[in-house]
XYZ file of C-alpha atoms in Angstrom:
404
model
C -48.398 -2.844 57.711
C -50.047 -1.496 54.555
C -51.165 -5.016 53.658
C -52.330 -5.638 57.219
C -54.461 -2.492 57.219
C -55.924 -3.516 53.867
C -56.701 -7.002 55.202
C -58.333 -5.694 58.389
C -60.698 -3.468 56.431
C -61.516 -6.305 54.034
C -62.294 -8.745 56.856
C -64.414 -6.137 58.645
C -66.423 -5.584 55.462
C -67.082 -9.226 54.555
C -68.047 -10.119 58.130
C -70.673 -7.369 58.234
C -73.291 -8.572 55.762
C -75.352 -5.401 56.018
C -72.295 -3.280 55.227
C -71.359 -5.635 52.392
C -74.836 -5.281 50.893
C -74.798 -1.507 51.225
C -71.331 -1.317 49.681
C -71.958 -3.400 46.571
C -75.705 -3.987 46.095
C -77.233 -0.672 47.148
C -75.244 1.487 44.670
C -76.479 -0.617 41.745
C -80.086 -0.529 42.940
C -80.010 3.240 43.467
C -78.465 3.736 40.038
C -81.216 1.702 38.352
C -83.877 3.784 40.116
C -82.242 7.116 39.286
C -81.620 6.078 35.686
C -85.285 5.170 35.265
C -86.350 8.503 36.760
C -83.961 10.856 35.010
C -83.804 9.155 31.623
C -87.489 9.991 31.332
C -87.336 13.385 33.031
C -84.615 15.010 30.945
C -84.663 15.413 27.198
C -87.161 14.282 24.589
C -88.777 11.658 26.804
C -90.608 14.060 29.116
C -94.233 12.945 28.896
C -96.522 15.361 30.678
C -100.120 14.401 31.383
C -102.158 16.669 29.100
C -105.890 17.128 29.486
C -107.934 17.971 26.380
C -111.416 19.414 26.083
C -113.021 20.204 22.716
C -115.866 22.627 23.409
C -116.173 23.685 19.762
C -116.612 20.288 18.127
C -115.671 21.362 14.581
C -113.784 19.261 11.996
C -110.703 21.416 12.489
C -110.673 21.064 16.266
C -111.221 17.312 15.950
C -108.149 17.102 13.697
C -106.110 18.801 16.402
C -107.461 16.512 19.119
C -106.565 13.385 17.140
C -103.117 14.738 16.296
C -102.376 15.442 19.966
C -103.674 12.020 21.021
C -101.431 10.339 18.450
C -98.310 12.177 19.656
C -96.103 9.655 21.509
C -94.442 12.381 23.579
C -97.689 13.183 25.422
C -100.001 11.334 27.791
C -103.401 12.645 26.736
C -106.738 12.383 28.546
C -109.989 13.774 27.182
C -111.648 15.588 30.040
C -115.385 15.021 30.570
C -115.971 18.563 31.833
C -117.820 20.795 29.357
C -117.085 24.204 30.865
C -113.928 26.125 31.629
C -114.576 26.293 35.379
C -114.825 22.506 35.617
C -111.582 22.074 33.683
C -109.796 24.555 35.974
C -111.008 22.510 38.937
C -109.684 19.301 37.317
C -106.210 20.821 36.912
C -106.310 22.136 40.469
C -107.159 18.650 41.757
C -104.174 17.252 39.891
C -106.159 15.051 37.496
C -103.810 16.274 34.741
C -100.629 18.345 34.703
C -101.988 20.967 32.306
C -105.073 21.262 30.102
C -105.831 22.621 26.641
C -109.395 23.825 26.115
C -110.455 24.360 22.501
C -113.378 26.751 22.794
C -113.831 27.865 19.166
C -112.878 26.843 15.645
C -109.194 27.101 14.804
C -109.824 28.485 11.341
C -109.475 32.236 11.017
C -112.766 34.150 11.388
C -114.184 36.155 8.541
C -113.056 39.732 8.098
C -114.779 42.056 10.563
C -115.989 39.248 12.816
C -115.170 39.312 16.490
C -112.438 36.879 17.430
C -110.942 35.398 20.565
C -108.136 33.006 21.199
C -109.504 29.614 20.204
C -107.315 27.681 22.670
C -107.144 28.222 26.421
C -104.272 26.696 28.394
C -105.094 25.935 32.016
C -101.920 25.669 34.113
C -101.024 24.936 37.706
C -98.323 26.983 39.481
C -97.201 23.787 41.214
C -96.339 22.253 37.820
C -94.903 25.258 36.044
C -92.575 23.165 33.873
C -95.574 21.552 32.167
C -96.714 24.878 30.688
C -93.837 25.593 28.248
C -93.746 21.896 27.309
C -97.456 21.900 26.468
C -97.171 25.140 24.479
C -94.176 23.846 22.538
C -95.858 20.540 21.725
C -99.052 22.322 20.664
C -97.124 24.599 18.304
C -95.243 21.641 16.847
C -98.394 19.595 16.291
C -100.123 22.571 14.661
C -97.219 23.066 12.251
C -96.940 19.374 11.423
C -100.572 18.209 11.372
C -102.550 21.399 10.670
C -100.284 23.665 8.581
C -103.221 24.776 6.409
C -104.998 26.117 9.510
C -101.899 28.000 10.630
C -101.454 29.542 7.186
C -105.130 30.498 6.973
C -104.765 32.574 10.132
C -101.677 34.276 8.684
C -103.625 35.060 5.504
C -106.468 36.481 7.603
C -104.016 38.865 9.252
C -102.807 39.989 5.827
C -106.422 40.525 4.716
C -107.153 42.681 7.769
C -104.178 44.837 6.868
C -105.818 45.568 3.510
C -103.056 44.026 1.377
C -105.367 41.388 -0.124
C -109.119 41.136 -0.596
C -111.684 38.483 0.191
C -111.274 36.852 -3.236
C -107.523 36.436 -2.806
C -108.037 35.003 0.655
C -110.587 32.513 -0.597
C -108.206 31.472 -3.384
C -105.352 30.900 -0.912
C -107.561 28.984 1.511
C -108.655 26.747 -1.322
C -105.051 26.191 -2.379
C -104.077 25.237 1.167
C -106.990 22.800 1.421
C -106.044 21.238 -1.916
C -102.425 20.780 -0.836
C -103.563 19.166 2.396
C -105.909 16.835 0.509
C -103.001 15.709 -1.670
C -100.963 15.155 1.522
C -98.182 17.301 0.149
C -95.913 18.698 2.917
C -95.879 22.414 3.645
C -92.313 23.707 3.471
C -92.524 25.876 6.615
C -93.509 22.815 8.679
C -90.108 21.211 8.085
C -87.611 24.035 8.436
C -85.407 22.294 10.989
C -83.298 19.173 10.607
C -82.298 17.529 13.887
C -78.796 16.116 14.172
C -77.543 14.423 17.335
C -74.011 14.066 18.665
C -74.817 10.484 19.708
C -72.809 7.799 17.975
C -74.086 4.264 17.533
C -76.660 2.813 19.878
C -75.048 3.977 23.127
C -77.403 5.479 25.709
C -75.552 8.697 26.503
C -78.227 10.012 28.832
C -77.964 6.993 31.135
C -74.182 7.068 30.777
C -74.228 10.519 32.349
C -76.220 9.320 35.348
C -74.069 6.218 35.732
C -71.073 8.511 36.221
C -73.062 10.863 38.451
C -74.329 8.115 40.768
C -70.888 6.485 40.827
C -69.323 9.722 42.061
C -71.878 10.034 44.879
C -71.584 6.474 46.117
C -67.826 6.337 45.933
C -67.658 9.428 48.123
C -70.190 8.007 50.599
C -68.501 4.596 50.731
C -65.042 6.111 51.096
C -66.219 8.358 53.931
C -67.747 5.397 55.757
C -64.528 3.420 55.405
C -62.274 6.322 56.334
C -64.320 6.977 59.458
C -62.426 4.108 61.050
C -59.628 6.656 61.606
C -61.783 8.558 64.081
C -62.962 5.308 65.712
C -59.375 4.165 66.195
C -58.523 7.462 67.889
C -61.627 7.314 70.092
C -60.932 3.751 71.263
C -57.201 4.308 71.815
C -56.231 1.844 69.097
C -54.362 4.622 67.283
C -51.925 4.879 70.219
C -50.913 1.251 69.778
C -50.727 1.547 65.986
C -48.260 4.426 66.360
C -45.771 2.020 67.875
C -45.797 -0.158 64.763
C -43.445 0.211 61.794
C -44.294 3.405 59.941
C -46.830 4.553 62.509
C -50.245 5.761 61.395
C -48.907 6.757 57.978
C -48.785 3.194 56.676
C -52.239 2.552 58.138
C -53.569 5.473 56.107
C -51.874 4.102 52.983
C -53.420 0.694 53.595
C -56.862 2.213 54.004
C -56.316 4.275 50.860
C -55.465 1.129 48.868
C -58.515 -0.731 50.176
C -60.952 2.133 49.519
C -59.575 2.548 46.000
C -60.063 -1.138 45.182
C -63.515 -1.080 46.753
C -64.437 1.969 44.676
C -63.333 0.321 41.436
C -65.539 -2.676 42.255
C -68.523 -0.423 43.033
C -68.051 1.575 39.833
C -67.783 -1.639 37.849
C -71.087 -2.918 39.257
C -72.912 0.321 38.495
C -71.665 0.489 34.909
C -72.320 -3.232 34.421
C -75.960 -2.563 35.288
C -75.945 0.420 32.917
C -74.573 -1.739 30.107
C -76.945 -4.661 30.681
C -80.150 -2.719 31.332
C -79.696 0.446 29.255
C -77.175 -0.390 26.547
C -74.361 1.877 27.747
C -71.280 0.967 25.696
C -68.073 0.290 27.626
C -66.213 -2.185 25.402
C -64.812 0.205 22.758
C -63.040 2.281 25.433
C -62.557 -0.190 28.304
C -58.921 0.844 29.058
C -59.987 4.461 29.482
C -62.932 3.299 31.574
C -60.692 1.314 33.951
C -58.277 4.223 34.342
C -61.191 6.545 35.085
C -62.668 4.163 37.668
C -59.299 3.869 39.409
C -58.728 7.627 39.546
C -62.278 8.455 40.641
C -61.944 5.857 43.408
C -58.534 7.179 44.431
C -59.853 10.743 44.507
C -62.809 9.723 46.696
C -60.530 7.720 49.005
C -58.035 10.563 49.371
C -60.703 13.164 50.101
C -62.425 10.900 52.619
C -59.214 10.107 54.474
C -58.210 13.772 54.573
C -61.621 14.785 55.898
C -61.617 12.103 58.612
C -58.012 12.838 59.557
C -58.947 16.494 60.024
C -62.055 15.663 62.074
C -61.472 15.766 65.806
C -64.528 13.655 66.674
C -66.731 11.062 65.038
C -69.584 13.588 64.938
C -67.497 15.921 62.807
C -66.587 13.070 60.468
C -70.252 12.050 60.263
C -71.294 15.586 59.296
C -68.644 15.638 56.579
C -69.824 12.269 55.267
C -73.444 13.358 55.006
C -73.860 17.091 54.521
C -70.483 17.515 52.855
C -71.012 14.755 50.299
C -74.599 15.856 49.617
C -73.487 19.448 49.051
C -70.692 18.455 46.693
C -73.005 16.098 44.825
C -75.722 18.719 44.410
C -73.373 21.430 43.127
C -71.292 18.991 41.070
C -74.180 17.710 38.968
C -74.772 14.287 40.494
C -78.368 15.097 41.389
C -79.345 17.582 38.686
C -77.395 18.124 35.443
C -75.280 21.248 35.709
C -76.575 22.731 32.450
C -79.925 23.229 34.225
C -78.284 25.325 36.955
C -77.670 29.090 37.014
C -74.390 30.098 35.309
C -72.627 30.979 38.572
C -73.536 27.594 40.050
C -72.303 25.838 36.912
C -68.930 27.495 37.398
C -68.927 26.617 41.095
C -69.406 22.988 40.112
C -65.849 22.823 38.798
C -64.653 23.071 42.412
C -66.309 19.730 43.265
C -64.954 16.216 42.650
C -68.304 15.107 41.243
C -68.105 17.417 38.233
C -64.664 16.107 37.288
C -65.719 12.496 37.786
C -68.732 12.967 35.502
C -66.595 14.787 32.958
C -64.025 11.986 33.022
C -66.588 9.236 32.457
C -68.255 11.211 29.662
C -64.935 11.753 27.901
C -63.562 8.254 28.483
C -66.641 6.399 27.270
C -67.414 8.928 24.540
C -64.139 9.612 22.740
C -61.539 7.658 24.697
C -58.597 8.351 26.957
C -57.327 11.482 25.162
C -60.667 13.259 25.596
C -60.701 12.413 29.309
C -57.114 13.497 30.020
C -57.921 16.986 31.408
C -60.403 15.560 33.920
C -58.111 12.637 34.740
C -55.247 15.048 35.417
C -57.370 17.088 37.823
C -58.534 13.962 39.651
C -54.967 12.679 39.933
C -53.918 15.983 41.473
C -56.821 15.925 43.933
C -56.083 12.319 44.917
C -52.379 12.973 45.530
C -52.893 16.214 47.430
C -55.666 14.697 49.544
C -53.575 11.664 50.436
C -50.603 13.861 51.369
C -52.920 16.011 53.502
C -54.228 12.918 55.310
C -50.681 11.714 56.008
C -49.630 15.133 57.297
C -52.739 15.431 59.464
C -52.119 12.143 61.269
C -48.407 12.916 61.794
C -48.870 15.835 64.236
C -51.236 13.677 66.275
C -48.521 11.028 66.594
C -45.894 13.574 67.660
C -48.241 15.182 70.101
C -48.916 11.812 71.698
C -45.181 11.164 72.082
C -44.601 14.430 73.900
C -47.524 13.893 76.208
């Protein structure tokens, strides 16, 4: 009977071409789209559209403009507007995400002269994330491309405090200009060395989203397959299946086996696309990867069967398959990485299957089976408990039918 249930679900799937496409083609397509979106929206590849306007037109401001235009992490457009009001209107229209207006020379003014901030940042509340990115990139470009200008403003502050005189300031400014002319690096501009945890050429950012999208689609696909339990009860087929050897219990086991195999195939397709299109490495840890795929699929199948066994009507099962899966996916990090969430929501994510699936894939493909063992153990427990719950939930229905 287990094999028969498996075969029935397989035949139903291959005869429905739309369902077959949605089961095996759609997950890969959605993954490719999400990977393209989020690989450029998280990390060092965020490229905001920055508008620039140089109202001062001095050699120093032109150096800054060219340095910002040459920065590969920015999409820069020189705005034609020549007044601050026009630039504010351009940002409000959405021509650029944020704008930097250079309204006076960047060099420090002479002692006693009136001064104002030489750079004005025009921001839009609808694109608040662009503001800290623009400020950070501006500070970095100033330190790397115009360190002499930055130091000259520091020296001007020291002069205003009365610690040095005009002659000392002129001497320091000249020394800074000479060092820049010799193209000698300023030590404060290179205080930080960046060191990544990435090993080899593997694309770890896309690897994260491959696991995240896999968790979502395995849950959706398992819920759609497990919904046949509610259909069988609604059509009266469950009454006839109860008379077979093992009753509904073996039918549930057959469905569990089919959904697990289907999930492994779906996960394999998603990660195959990740490997071919984005260079995600699977080969070095393929045994751990296969174990992870099997347990993630089993966990999704068990949860789906338990949810559909508990649902009294198809409408209840449908709500669980949509709102329930979306809620778990959102909290578990399948839609937005959990490190971007509030601390309490990050902790709540550990109560979702998605978080453990992502953790398992990260550990298995990063450091191997040993690193993934904690997550694999949790998923095994969830799969077993969910399957037992599904079996227990269909048993009372069988007994109740007998007595009635």
